[in-house]
Coordinates of C-alpha atoms in Angstrom, one line a residue:
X28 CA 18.7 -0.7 42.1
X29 CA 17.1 -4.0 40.6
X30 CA 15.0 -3.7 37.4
X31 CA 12.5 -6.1 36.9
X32 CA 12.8 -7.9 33.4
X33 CA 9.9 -8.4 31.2
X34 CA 9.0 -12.2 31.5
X35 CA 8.8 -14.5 28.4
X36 CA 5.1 -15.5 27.7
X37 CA 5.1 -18.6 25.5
X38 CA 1.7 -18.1 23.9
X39 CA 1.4 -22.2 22.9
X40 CA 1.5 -22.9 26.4
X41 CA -0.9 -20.8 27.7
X42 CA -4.1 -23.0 29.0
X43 CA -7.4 -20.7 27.8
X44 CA -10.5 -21.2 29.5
X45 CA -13.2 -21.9 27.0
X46 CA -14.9 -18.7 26.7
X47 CA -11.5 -17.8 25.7
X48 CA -10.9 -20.3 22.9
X49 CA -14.9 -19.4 21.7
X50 CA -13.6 -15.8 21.2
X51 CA -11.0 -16.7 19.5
X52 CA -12.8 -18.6 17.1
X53 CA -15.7 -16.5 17.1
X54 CA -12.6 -13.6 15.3
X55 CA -11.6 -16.3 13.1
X56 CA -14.5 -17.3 12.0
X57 CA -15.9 -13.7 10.8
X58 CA -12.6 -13.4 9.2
X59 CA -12.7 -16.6 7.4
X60 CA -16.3 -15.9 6.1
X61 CA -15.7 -12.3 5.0
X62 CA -11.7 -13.8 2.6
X63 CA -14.6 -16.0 1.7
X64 CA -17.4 -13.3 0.3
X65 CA -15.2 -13.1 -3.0
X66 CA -14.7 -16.1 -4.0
X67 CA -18.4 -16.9 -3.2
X68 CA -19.9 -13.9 -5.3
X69 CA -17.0 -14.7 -8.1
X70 CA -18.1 -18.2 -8.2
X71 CA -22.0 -17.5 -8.1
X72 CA -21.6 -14.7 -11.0
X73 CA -20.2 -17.2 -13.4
X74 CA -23.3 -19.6 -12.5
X75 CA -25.5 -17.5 -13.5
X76 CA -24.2 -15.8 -16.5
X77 CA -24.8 -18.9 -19.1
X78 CA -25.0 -22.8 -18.7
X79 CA -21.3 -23.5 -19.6
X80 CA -20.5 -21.3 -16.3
X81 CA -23.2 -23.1 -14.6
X82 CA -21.7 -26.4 -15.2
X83 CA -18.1 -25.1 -14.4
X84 CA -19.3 -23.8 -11.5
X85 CA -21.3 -27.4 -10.2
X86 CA -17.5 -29.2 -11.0
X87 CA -15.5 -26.8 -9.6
X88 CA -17.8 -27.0 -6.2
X89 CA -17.6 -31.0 -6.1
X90 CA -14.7 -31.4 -6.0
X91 CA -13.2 -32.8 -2.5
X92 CA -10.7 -29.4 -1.5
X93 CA -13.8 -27.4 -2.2
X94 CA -16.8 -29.2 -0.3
X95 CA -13.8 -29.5 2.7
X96 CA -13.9 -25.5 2.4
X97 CA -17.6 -25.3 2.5
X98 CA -17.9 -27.4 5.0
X99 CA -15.0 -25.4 7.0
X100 CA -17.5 -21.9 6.0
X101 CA -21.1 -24.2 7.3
X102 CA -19.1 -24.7 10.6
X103 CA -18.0 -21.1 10.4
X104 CA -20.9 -19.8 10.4
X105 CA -22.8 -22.1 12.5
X106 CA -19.9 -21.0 15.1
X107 CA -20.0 -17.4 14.5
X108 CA -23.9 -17.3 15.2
X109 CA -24.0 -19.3 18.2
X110 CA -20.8 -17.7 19.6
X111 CA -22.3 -14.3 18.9
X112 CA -26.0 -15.1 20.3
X113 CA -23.9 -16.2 23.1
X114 CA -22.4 -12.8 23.3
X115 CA -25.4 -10.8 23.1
X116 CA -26.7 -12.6 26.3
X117 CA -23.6 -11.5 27.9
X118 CA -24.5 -8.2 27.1
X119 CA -28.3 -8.5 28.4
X120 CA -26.3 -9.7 31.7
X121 CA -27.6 -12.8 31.4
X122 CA -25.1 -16.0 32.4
X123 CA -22.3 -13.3 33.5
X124 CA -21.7 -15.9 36.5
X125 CA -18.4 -18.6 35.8
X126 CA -19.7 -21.1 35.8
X127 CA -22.5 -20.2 33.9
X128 CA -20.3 -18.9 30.8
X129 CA -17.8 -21.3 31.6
X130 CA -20.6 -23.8 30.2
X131 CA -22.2 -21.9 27.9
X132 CA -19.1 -21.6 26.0
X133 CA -18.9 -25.2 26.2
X134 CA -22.3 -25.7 24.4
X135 CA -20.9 -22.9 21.6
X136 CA -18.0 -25.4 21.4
X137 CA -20.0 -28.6 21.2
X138 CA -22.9 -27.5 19.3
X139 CA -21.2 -25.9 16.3
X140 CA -19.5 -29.1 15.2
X141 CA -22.4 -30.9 16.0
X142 CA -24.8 -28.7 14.0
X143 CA -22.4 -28.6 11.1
X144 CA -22.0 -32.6 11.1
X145 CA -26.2 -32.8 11.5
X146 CA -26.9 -30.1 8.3
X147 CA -24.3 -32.2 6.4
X148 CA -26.2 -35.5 6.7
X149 CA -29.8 -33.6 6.7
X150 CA -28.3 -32.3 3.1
X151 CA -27.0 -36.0 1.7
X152 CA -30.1 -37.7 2.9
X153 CA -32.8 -34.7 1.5
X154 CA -30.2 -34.4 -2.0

């Protein structure tokens, strides 16, 4: 009697298609914004409670680490609602087809980076 032997799945090597990789990111994302929620509410309580806070607060958030975070939570965000708009047309059956939601989780892919790098340059050139 032969038994059958589980087969080793190397996870790195695995090709996803790209609705795969946008729900992937899509969890990640919500994760990374909801660690986030603390440290935003810590860091917008100490703004507000007097004007040395308020000016710890404006140098703590330009420095370089944190606008790279912020930046990292505007793409987060900007992923996590286009991935999930994306998803609630999948639930209205609309673009169920593959190729369909082959591309549309292309566009997720494309425009979230794109949106993020377009709302950082709308907010230099409006500062």
């Amino acid at each position: 009697m032969s038994k059958s032997r589980p087969i080793f799945l190397n996870l790195w090597h695995i090709k996803l298609p790209p609705s795969g990789i946008v729900s992937i990111l899509h969890r990640l994302s919500g994760v990374l914004m909801v660690l986030a929620l603390p440290i935003v509410a810590i860091l917008l309580e100490q703004a507000l409670t007097t004007p040395d806070g308020f000016a710890t607060t404006a140098a703590i958030l330009n420095s370089w680490p944190i606008t790279l975070a912020l930046l990292l939570l505007l793409w987060s965000l900007l992923h996590h609602l286009l991935a999930g708009l994306r998803h609630l047309l999948l639930d209205l059956d609309i673009g169920l087809d593959r190729p369909v939601a082959r591309r549309s989780a292309q566009m997720v892919l494309i425009a979230a980076p794109t949106f993020t790098v377009a709302l950082l340059a709308a907010g230099r050139f409006f500062a």
